[in-house]
PDB file of C-alpha atoms in Angstrom:
ATOM      1  CA  MET A 262      -3.107  32.688  -0.219  1.00  0.00           C
ATOM      2  CA  LYS A 263      -3.057  28.962   0.487  1.00  0.00           C
ATOM      3  CA  ASP A 264      -0.880  27.900   3.410  1.00  0.00           C
ATOM      4  CA  PHE A 265       1.633  25.361   2.097  1.00  0.00           C
ATOM      5  CA  SER A 266       3.550  25.158   5.371  1.00  0.00           C
ATOM      6  CA  ARG A 267       1.371  22.267   6.502  1.00  0.00           C
ATOM      7  CA  ALA A 268      -0.280  19.310   4.808  1.00  0.00           C
ATOM      8  CA  PRO A 269      -3.891  19.746   3.709  1.00  0.00           C
ATOM      9  CA  ASP A 270      -6.641  18.327   5.893  1.00  0.00           C
ATOM     10  CA  ASP A 271      -6.982  15.327   3.618  1.00  0.00           C
ATOM     11  CA  ALA A 272      -6.992  12.208   5.763  1.00  0.00           C
ATOM     12  CA  LEU A 273      -7.210   8.729   4.291  1.00  0.00           C
ATOM     13  CA  GLU A 274     -10.011   6.708   5.879  1.00  0.00           C
ATOM     14  CA  VAL A 275      -9.863   2.901   5.951  1.00  0.00           C
ATOM     15  CA  TYR A 276     -12.354   0.820   7.903  1.00  0.00           C
ATOM     16  CA  GLY A 277     -13.398   3.875   9.883  1.00  0.00           C
ATOM     17  CA  THR A 278      -9.833   4.848  10.836  1.00  0.00           C
ATOM     18  CA  LYS A 279      -8.444   8.170   9.605  1.00  0.00           C
ATOM     19  CA  LEU A 280      -4.766   8.330   8.668  1.00  0.00           C
ATOM     20  CA  ALA A 281      -2.811  11.501   7.944  1.00  0.00           C
ATOM     21  CA  SER A 282       0.014   9.584   6.239  1.00  0.00           C
ATOM     22  CA  ARG A 283      -0.548   7.781   2.954  1.00  0.00           C
ATOM     23  CA  LEU A 284       2.581   5.667   3.316  1.00  0.00           C
ATOM     24  CA  PHE A 285       2.457   2.132   4.742  1.00  0.00           C
ATOM     25  CA  VAL A 286       5.856   0.634   5.603  1.00  0.00           C
ATOM     26  CA  GLY A 287       6.996  -2.966   5.977  1.00  0.00           C
ATOM     27  CA  THR A 288       9.272  -4.065   8.806  1.00  0.00           C
ATOM     28  CA  SER A 289      11.431  -6.877   7.389  1.00  0.00           C
ATOM     29  CA  MET A 290      15.024  -7.023   6.110  1.00  0.00           C
ATOM     30  CA  TYR A 291      16.388  -3.986   7.973  1.00  0.00           C
ATOM     31  CA  ASP A 292      20.010  -4.191   9.070  1.00  0.00           C
ATOM     32  CA  SER A 293      19.114  -3.620  12.712  1.00  0.00           C
ATOM     33  CA  PRO A 294      16.107  -2.883  14.930  1.00  0.00           C
ATOM     34  CA  ALA A 295      17.493   0.619  15.514  1.00  0.00           C
ATOM     35  CA  ILE A 296      17.566   1.367  11.782  1.00  0.00           C
ATOM     36  CA  LEU A 297      14.028   0.041  11.461  1.00  0.00           C
ATOM     37  CA  ALA A 298      12.808   2.320  14.238  1.00  0.00           C
ATOM     38  CA  ASP A 299      14.610   5.342  12.804  1.00  0.00           C
ATOM     39  CA  ALA A 300      13.273   4.639   9.309  1.00  0.00           C
ATOM     40  CA  VAL A 301       9.692   4.352  10.537  1.00  0.00           C
ATOM     41  CA  ARG A 302      10.038   7.668  12.345  1.00  0.00           C
ATOM     42  CA  ALA A 303      11.611   9.326   9.285  1.00  0.00           C
ATOM     43  CA  SER A 304       8.789   8.089   7.073  1.00  0.00           C
ATOM     44  CA  ALA A 305       6.132   9.579   9.383  1.00  0.00           C
ATOM     45  CA  CYS A 306       3.981   6.559   8.524  1.00  0.00           C
ATOM     46  CA  GLU A 307       1.120   5.553  10.777  1.00  0.00           C
ATOM     47  CA  VAL A 308       0.805   1.926   9.687  1.00  0.00           C
ATOM     48  CA  VAL A 309       3.473  -0.781   9.589  1.00  0.00           C
ATOM     49  CA  THR A 310       3.035  -4.299   8.296  1.00  0.00           C
ATOM     50  CA  VAL A 311       4.330  -7.307  10.217  1.00  0.00           C
ATOM     51  CA  SER A 312       4.631 -10.866   8.997  1.00  0.00           C
ATOM     52  CA  LEU A 313       3.503 -13.404  11.580  1.00  0.00           C
ATOM     53  CA  ARG A 314       5.057 -16.843  11.310  1.00  0.00           C
ATOM     54  CA  ARG A 315       3.018 -19.701  12.656  1.00  0.00           C
ATOM     55  CA  GLU A 316       5.778 -20.925  14.910  1.00  0.00           C
ATOM     56  CA  ALA A 317       5.735 -17.568  16.724  1.00  0.00           C
ATOM     57  CA  GLY A 318       2.065 -17.807  17.575  1.00  0.00           C
ATOM     58  CA  GLY A 319       2.280 -20.321  20.386  1.00  0.00           C
ATOM     59  CA  SER A 320       5.786 -19.715  21.727  1.00  0.00           C
ATOM     60  CA  ARG A 321       5.679 -15.906  21.354  1.00  0.00           C
ATOM     61  CA  ALA A 322       9.123 -16.181  19.772  1.00  0.00           C
ATOM     62  CA  GLY A 323      10.399 -12.841  18.640  1.00  0.00           C
ATOM     63  CA  GLY A 324       8.672 -11.109  21.522  1.00  0.00           C
ATOM     64  CA  SER A 325      11.274  -8.353  21.647  1.00  0.00           C
ATOM     65  CA  PHE A 326      10.579  -7.561  17.994  1.00  0.00           C
ATOM     66  CA  TRP A 327       6.846  -7.267  18.647  1.00  0.00           C
ATOM     67  CA  ASP A 328       7.578  -5.029  21.607  1.00  0.00           C
ATOM     68  CA  LEU A 329       9.694  -2.779  19.372  1.00  0.00           C
ATOM     69  CA  ILE A 330       6.909  -2.529  16.825  1.00  0.00           C
ATOM     70  CA  LYS A 331       4.315  -1.725  19.453  1.00  0.00           C
ATOM     71  CA  SER A 332       6.560   0.959  20.949  1.00  0.00           C
ATOM     72  CA  MET A 333       6.598   2.947  17.689  1.00  0.00           C
ATOM     73  CA  ASN A 334       3.143   4.428  18.250  1.00  0.00           C
ATOM     74  CA  VAL A 335       1.856   3.155  14.905  1.00  0.00           C
ATOM     75  CA  ARG A 336      -0.977   0.877  13.871  1.00  0.00           C
ATOM     76  CA  VAL A 337       0.041  -2.700  13.141  1.00  0.00           C
ATOM     77  CA  LEU A 338      -1.205  -4.355   9.964  1.00  0.00           C
ATOM     78  CA  PRO A 339      -0.327  -8.049  10.303  1.00  0.00           C
ATOM     79  CA  ASN A 340      -0.015  -9.971   7.071  1.00  0.00           C
ATOM     80  CA  THR A 341      -0.220 -13.557   5.894  1.00  0.00           C
ATOM     81  CA  ALA A 342       3.010 -13.375   3.879  1.00  0.00           C
ATOM     82  CA  GLY A 343       4.148 -16.689   2.466  1.00  0.00           C
ATOM     83  CA  CYS A 344       0.758 -18.400   2.758  1.00  0.00           C
ATOM     84  CA  LYS A 345      -0.179 -20.476  -0.290  1.00  0.00           C
ATOM     85  CA  THR A 346      -3.515 -21.964   0.697  1.00  0.00           C
ATOM     86  CA  VAL A 347      -6.785 -20.604   1.999  1.00  0.00           C
ATOM     87  CA  LYS A 348      -6.512 -22.672   5.179  1.00  0.00           C
ATOM     88  CA  GLU A 349      -2.976 -21.466   5.877  1.00  0.00           C
ATOM     89  CA  ALA A 350      -3.913 -17.815   5.315  1.00  0.00           C
ATOM     90  CA  VAL A 351      -7.030 -18.008   7.473  1.00  0.00           C
ATOM     91  CA  THR A 352      -5.191 -19.755  10.316  1.00  0.00           C
ATOM     92  CA  THR A 353      -2.352 -17.226  10.199  1.00  0.00           C
ATOM     93  CA  ALA A 354      -4.826 -14.340  10.262  1.00  0.00           C
ATOM     94  CA  GLN A 355      -6.595 -15.804  13.284  1.00  0.00           C
ATOM     95  CA  MET A 356      -3.277 -16.126  15.116  1.00  0.00           C
ATOM     96  CA  ALA A 357      -2.329 -12.560  14.202  1.00  0.00           C
ATOM     97  CA  ARG A 358      -5.572 -11.270  15.662  1.00  0.00           C
ATOM     98  CA  GLU A 359      -4.729 -12.946  18.978  1.00  0.00           C
ATOM     99  CA  VAL A 360      -1.148 -11.664  19.059  1.00  0.00           C
ATOM    100  CA  PHE A 361      -1.815  -8.069  17.980  1.00  0.00           C
ATOM    101  CA  ASP A 362      -5.400  -7.650  19.148  1.00  0.00           C
ATOM    102  CA  THR A 363      -6.510  -6.095  15.858  1.00  0.00           C
ATOM    103  CA  PRO A 364      -9.118  -7.061  13.262  1.00  0.00           C
ATOM    104  CA  TRP A 365      -6.902  -5.674  10.494  1.00  0.00           C
ATOM    105  CA  ILE A 366      -5.181  -8.196   8.245  1.00  0.00           C
ATOM    106  CA  LYS A 367      -3.224  -7.806   5.029  1.00  0.00           C
ATOM    107  CA  LEU A 368      -4.302 -10.924   3.185  1.00  0.00           C
ATOM    108  CA  GLU A 369      -1.807 -12.662   0.931  1.00  0.00           C
ATOM    109  CA  VAL A 370      -2.447 -15.995  -0.781  1.00  0.00           C
ATOM    110  CA  ILE A 371       0.505 -16.610  -3.076  1.00  0.00           C
ATOM    111  CA  GLY A 372      -0.107 -18.622  -6.220  1.00  0.00           C
ATOM    112  CA  GLU A 373       3.180 -18.489  -8.136  1.00  0.00           C
ATOM    113  CA  ASP A 374       6.689 -18.740  -6.693  1.00  0.00           C
ATOM    114  CA  ASP A 375       8.745 -16.754  -9.212  1.00  0.00           C
ATOM    115  CA  THR A 376       6.566 -13.631  -9.321  1.00  0.00           C
ATOM    116  CA  LEU A 377       4.757 -14.100  -5.992  1.00  0.00           C
ATOM    117  CA  GLN A 378       1.565 -13.333  -7.906  1.00  0.00           C
ATOM    118  CA  PRO A 379      -1.571 -13.715  -5.802  1.00  0.00           C
ATOM    119  CA  ASP A 380      -3.779 -16.762  -6.197  1.00  0.00           C
ATOM    120  CA  VAL A 381      -6.861 -14.666  -6.832  1.00  0.00           C
ATOM    121  CA  PHE A 382      -9.261 -17.608  -6.499  1.00  0.00           C
ATOM    122  CA  GLY A 383      -7.963 -18.522  -3.062  1.00  0.00           C
ATOM    123  CA  LEU A 384      -7.721 -14.846  -2.168  1.00  0.00           C
ATOM    124  CA  VAL A 385     -11.436 -14.237  -2.728  1.00  0.00           C
ATOM    125  CA  GLU A 386     -12.375 -17.360  -0.771  1.00  0.00           C
ATOM    126  CA  ALA A 387     -10.115 -16.451   2.154  1.00  0.00           C
ATOM    127  CA  ALA A 388     -11.358 -12.847   2.116  1.00  0.00           C
ATOM    128  CA  ARG A 389     -14.954 -14.031   2.407  1.00  0.00           C
ATOM    129  CA  ILE A 390     -14.163 -16.360   5.313  1.00  0.00           C
ATOM    130  CA  LEU A 391     -12.226 -13.700   7.206  1.00  0.00           C
ATOM    131  CA  SER A 392     -14.740 -10.922   6.553  1.00  0.00           C
ATOM    132  CA  GLU A 393     -17.516 -13.123   7.906  1.00  0.00           C
ATOM    133  CA  ASP A 394     -15.336 -13.750  10.962  1.00  0.00           C
ATOM    134  CA  GLY A 395     -15.090 -10.029  11.712  1.00  0.00           C
ATOM    135  CA  PHE A 396     -11.739  -9.249  10.082  1.00  0.00           C
ATOM    136  CA  GLU A 397     -11.091  -6.007   8.217  1.00  0.00           C
ATOM    137  CA  VAL A 398      -9.276  -7.320   5.183  1.00  0.00           C
ATOM    138  CA  PHE A 399      -6.636  -5.550   3.088  1.00  0.00           C
ATOM    139  CA  PRO A 400      -6.229  -7.953   0.122  1.00  0.00           C
ATOM    140  CA  TYR A 401      -2.993  -8.085  -1.875  1.00  0.00           C
ATOM    141  CA  THR A 402      -4.335  -8.579  -5.382  1.00  0.00           C
ATOM    142  CA  THR A 403      -3.725  -7.873  -9.043  1.00  0.00           C
ATOM    143  CA  GLU A 404      -5.197  -4.979 -11.032  1.00  0.00           C
ATOM    144  CA  ASP A 405      -7.883  -7.292 -12.484  1.00  0.00           C
ATOM    145  CA  LEU A 406     -11.280  -5.550 -12.313  1.00  0.00           C
ATOM    146  CA  VAL A 407     -13.300  -8.768 -12.104  1.00  0.00           C
ATOM    147  CA  VAL A 408     -11.254  -9.991  -9.145  1.00  0.00           C
ATOM    148  CA  ALA A 409     -11.640  -6.581  -7.534  1.00  0.00           C
ATOM    149  CA  GLU A 410     -15.424  -6.785  -7.825  1.00  0.00           C
ATOM    150  CA  LYS A 411     -15.429 -10.221  -6.221  1.00  0.00           C
ATOM    151  CA  LEU A 412     -13.199  -9.045  -3.356  1.00  0.00           C
ATOM    152  CA  LEU A 413     -15.560  -6.176  -2.652  1.00  0.00           C
ATOM    153  CA  GLY A 414     -18.446  -8.611  -2.776  1.00  0.00           C
ATOM    154  CA  ALA A 415     -16.599 -10.812  -0.291  1.00  0.00           C
ATOM    155  CA  GLY A 416     -16.570  -7.971   2.229  1.00  0.00           C
ATOM    156  CA  CYS A 417     -13.308  -6.089   1.534  1.00  0.00           C
ATOM    157  CA  LYS A 418     -13.532  -2.297   1.778  1.00  0.00           C
ATOM    158  CA  VAL A 419      -9.949  -1.668   0.620  1.00  0.00           C
ATOM    159  CA  LEU A 420      -8.083  -3.046  -2.403  1.00  0.00           C
ATOM    160  CA  MET A 421      -4.300  -3.387  -2.656  1.00  0.00           C
ATOM    161  CA  PRO A 422      -3.245  -4.085  -6.257  1.00  0.00           C
ATOM    162  CA  TRP A 423       0.390  -4.797  -6.983  1.00  0.00           C
ATOM    163  CA  GLY A 424       2.544  -2.364  -8.896  1.00  0.00           C
ATOM    164  CA  ALA A 425       5.048  -5.079  -9.819  1.00  0.00           C
ATOM    165  CA  PRO A 426       6.269  -8.345  -8.254  1.00  0.00           C
ATOM    166  CA  ILE A 427       7.164  -8.112  -4.568  1.00  0.00           C
ATOM    167  CA  GLY A 428      10.704  -6.863  -4.020  1.00  0.00           C
ATOM    168  CA  SER A 429      11.344  -6.215  -7.723  1.00  0.00           C
ATOM    169  CA  GLY A 430      11.537  -2.424  -7.490  1.00  0.00           C
ATOM    170  CA  ARG A 431      10.136  -2.127 -11.018  1.00  0.00           C
ATOM    171  CA  GLY A 432       7.508   0.463 -10.145  1.00  0.00           C
ATOM    172  CA  LEU A 433       4.125   0.509 -11.873  1.00  0.00           C
ATOM    173  CA  ASN A 434       4.282  -2.201 -14.538  1.00  0.00           C
ATOM    174  CA  ASN A 435       0.718  -1.808 -15.807  1.00  0.00           C
ATOM    175  CA  VAL A 436      -0.168   1.862 -15.653  1.00  0.00           C
ATOM    176  CA  PHE A 437      -3.178   1.361 -17.928  1.00  0.00           C
ATOM    177  CA  GLY A 438      -4.593  -1.355 -15.677  1.00  0.00           C
ATOM    178  CA  LEU A 439      -4.023   0.658 -12.517  1.00  0.00           C
ATOM    179  CA  LYS A 440      -5.656   3.738 -14.024  1.00  0.00           C
ATOM    180  CA  ALA A 441      -8.617   1.614 -15.108  1.00  0.00           C
ATOM    181  CA  MET A 442      -9.007   0.291 -11.564  1.00  0.00           C
ATOM    182  CA  ARG A 443      -8.913   3.815 -10.140  1.00  0.00           C
ATOM    183  CA  ALA A 444     -11.552   4.964 -12.615  1.00  0.00           C
ATOM    184  CA  HIS A 445     -13.731   1.896 -12.062  1.00  0.00           C
ATOM    185  CA  PHE A 446     -13.719   2.178  -8.260  1.00  0.00           C
ATOM    186  CA  PRO A 447     -13.655   5.929  -7.548  1.00  0.00           C
ATOM    187  CA  ASP A 448     -14.914   5.583  -3.970  1.00  0.00           C
ATOM    188  CA  VAL A 449     -12.867   2.570  -2.829  1.00  0.00           C
ATOM    189  CA  PRO A 450      -9.558   3.175  -1.010  1.00  0.00           C
ATOM    190  CA  LEU A 451      -6.833   1.805  -3.295  1.00  0.00           C
ATOM    191  CA  VAL A 452      -3.278   1.140  -2.114  1.00  0.00           C
ATOM    192  CA  VAL A 453      -0.477   0.179  -4.499  1.00  0.00           C
ATOM    193  CA  ASP A 454       1.247  -2.717  -2.775  1.00  0.00           C
ATOM    194  CA  ALA A 455       4.517  -4.295  -3.964  1.00  0.00           C
ATOM    195  CA  GLY A 456       7.038  -3.406  -6.641  1.00  0.00           C
ATOM    196  CA  ILE A 457       7.680   0.203  -5.603  1.00  0.00           C
ATOM    197  CA  GLY A 458      11.406   0.803  -5.904  1.00  0.00           C
ATOM    198  CA  ALA A 459      11.923   4.579  -5.858  1.00  0.00           C
ATOM    199  CA  PRO A 460      10.167   7.651  -4.474  1.00  0.00           C
ATOM    200  CA  SER A 461       9.229   8.631  -8.024  1.00  0.00           C
ATOM    201  CA  HIS A 462       7.178   5.427  -8.314  1.00  0.00           C
ATOM    202  CA  ALA A 463       5.268   6.339  -5.154  1.00  0.00           C
ATOM    203  CA  ALA A 464       4.666   9.886  -6.377  1.00  0.00           C
ATOM    204  CA  GLN A 465       3.373   8.527  -9.696  1.00  0.00           C
ATOM    205  CA  ALA A 466       0.858   6.286  -7.919  1.00  0.00           C
ATOM    206  CA  LEU A 467      -0.457   9.159  -5.811  1.00  0.00           C
ATOM    207  CA  GLU A 468      -0.595  11.486  -8.837  1.00  0.00           C
ATOM    208  CA  MET A 469      -2.820   8.877 -10.533  1.00  0.00           C
ATOM    209  CA  GLY A 470      -5.271   9.152  -7.665  1.00  0.00           C
ATOM    210  CA  TYR A 471      -4.235   6.138  -5.622  1.00  0.00           C
ATOM    211  CA  ASP A 472      -4.845   6.664  -1.942  1.00  0.00           C
ATOM    212  CA  ALA A 473      -1.595   5.243  -0.557  1.00  0.00           C
ATOM    213  CA  VAL A 474       1.381   2.994  -1.235  1.00  0.00           C
ATOM    214  CA  LEU A 475       2.803   0.114   0.773  1.00  0.00           C
ATOM    215  CA  LEU A 476       6.483  -0.754   0.460  1.00  0.00           C
ATOM    216  CA  ASN A 477       9.300  -2.452   2.317  1.00  0.00           C
ATOM    217  CA  THR A 478      12.356  -3.459   0.288  1.00  0.00           C
ATOM    218  CA  ALA A 479      12.838  -0.021  -1.288  1.00  0.00           C
ATOM    219  CA  ILE A 480      13.519   1.424   2.152  1.00  0.00           C
ATOM    220  CA  ALA A 481      15.058  -1.525   3.983  1.00  0.00           C
ATOM    221  CA  LYS A 482      17.642  -2.267   1.291  1.00  0.00           C
ATOM    222  CA  ALA A 483      18.559   1.312   0.386  1.00  0.00           C
ATOM    223  CA  GLY A 484      22.112   2.454   1.093  1.00  0.00           C
ATOM    224  CA  ASP A 485      20.678   4.769   3.739  1.00  0.00           C
ATOM    225  CA  ALA A 486      17.336   3.368   4.858  1.00  0.00           C
ATOM    226  CA  VAL A 487      16.493   6.327   7.088  1.00  0.00           C
ATOM    227  CA  ALA A 488      17.148   8.917   4.372  1.00  0.00           C
ATOM    228  CA  MET A 489      15.174   6.843   1.865  1.00  0.00           C
ATOM    229  CA  ALA A 490      12.244   6.601   4.262  1.00  0.00           C
ATOM    230  CA  HIS A 491      12.195  10.381   4.494  1.00  0.00           C
ATOM    231  CA  ALA A 492      12.390  10.639   0.702  1.00  0.00           C
ATOM    232  CA  PHE A 493       9.315   8.435   0.389  1.00  0.00           C
ATOM    233  CA  LYS A 494       7.493  10.595   2.916  1.00  0.00           C
ATOM    234  CA  LEU A 495       8.128  13.645   0.716  1.00  0.00           C
ATOM    235  CA  ALA A 496       7.261  11.805  -2.515  1.00  0.00           C
ATOM    236  CA  VAL A 497       3.911  10.582  -1.226  1.00  0.00           C
ATOM    237  CA  ALA A 498       3.017  14.052   0.021  1.00  0.00           C
ATOM    238  CA  ALA A 499       4.053  15.620  -3.302  1.00  0.00           C
ATOM    239  CA  GLY A 500       2.123  13.063  -5.328  1.00  0.00           C
ATOM    240  CA  ARG A 501      -1.055  13.609  -3.330  1.00  0.00           C
ATOM    241  CA  GLU A 502      -0.723  17.406  -3.511  1.00  0.00           C
ATOM    242  CA  ALA A 503      -0.219  17.172  -7.281  1.00  0.00           C
ATOM    243  CA  TYR A 504      -3.299  14.979  -7.676  1.00  0.00           C
ATOM    244  CA  LEU A 505      -5.426  17.438  -5.725  1.00  0.00           C
ATOM    245  CA  ALA A 506      -4.066  20.281  -7.857  1.00  0.00           C
ATOM    246  CA  THR A 507      -5.192  18.433 -11.046  1.00  0.00           C
ATOM    247  CA  PRO A 508      -2.182  17.833 -13.338  1.00  0.00           C
ATOM    248  CA  MET A 509      -2.311  19.030 -16.940  1.00  0.00           C
ATOM    249  CA  GLU A 510      -3.271  16.505 -19.602  1.00  0.00           C
ATOM    250  CA  PRO A 511      -0.424  15.327 -21.851  1.00  0.00           C
ATOM    251  CA  ARG A 512      -0.606  16.288 -25.517  1.00  0.00           C
ATOM    252  CA  ASP A 513       1.105  15.179 -28.698  1.00  0.00           C
ATOM    253  CA  MET A 514       2.071  18.612 -30.033  1.00  0.00           C
ATOM    254  CA  ALA A 515       3.970  21.511 -28.540  1.00  0.00           C
ATOM    255  CA  ALA A 516       2.059  24.404 -27.003  1.00  0.00           C
ATOM    256  CA  PRO A 517       4.063  27.624 -26.565  1.00  0.00           C
ATOM    257  CA  SER A 518       4.185  28.915 -23.024  1.00  0.00           C
ATOM    258  CA  THR A 519       5.065  32.427 -24.224  1.00  0.00           C
ATOM    259  CA  PRO A 520       2.350  34.380 -26.106  1.00  0.00           C
ATOM    260  CA  VAL A 521       3.087  35.003 -29.785  1.00  0.00           C
ATOM    261  CA  PHE A 522       0.885  38.085 -30.069  1.00  0.00           C
ATOM    262  CA  GLY A 523       2.910  41.176 -30.864  1.00  0.00           C
ATOM    263  CA  VAL A 524       5.915  39.233 -32.130  1.00  0.00           C
ATOM    264  CA  ALA A 525       7.394  40.549 -35.381  1.00  0.00           C
ATOM    265  CA  PHE A 526       7.156  38.171 -38.358  1.00  0.00           C
ATOM    266  CA  ARG A 527       8.970  38.296 -41.699  1.00  0.00           C
TER     267      ARG A 527
END
């Protein structure tokens, strides 16, 4: 009988690094550093994202925050949050590499203020520049298949399509588009990034075959951030286990679960 007391040996591999957890967690907006640390531990995540502001690059402002992050025994995925141009994103990424001594970068090039939708044209250009410079790029993108192809051509080996606008908590707005991306790129690690608001959203993404989810606001702004982090840990694990078990296909008509053979009829 299968041993369900431990997670299956089913590591996620990104840029040659194997990760047991399929949950990436952001580090902003928590009520205190202590709550942040407790939430990260409760989530059992192995990767946290950190936004690097340009003014912190030279002065090392916020040094105590960086020290806290580094003390958590997790991998740091710096991001270019808030960048609106290719030049700004590339410069921020280069600074992040110096501060955190990592080639990983979550690349954001924002094109629209209300939805924080990526500027996919600038995103592809920045991804190409950074990949050629030795970065391992995690691009925050849309579910557009053409853009995805161009990002892969630019050197990205991971894609991070949005579920919904950042911080909206709406879940998976375009399930059809996300399923199409999963089917079109069966061998590319795909991470749903942005818009996740509840553990059920995370479980749905993993059940669809997505490799991981990245979220921040859903944990940081929950009534109990630590408990919510643990809930997301369980949801991601359940979603992945369900995907591996192969869920039944939905159908339009009822199908009796109890056999009708031997039942008396009038």
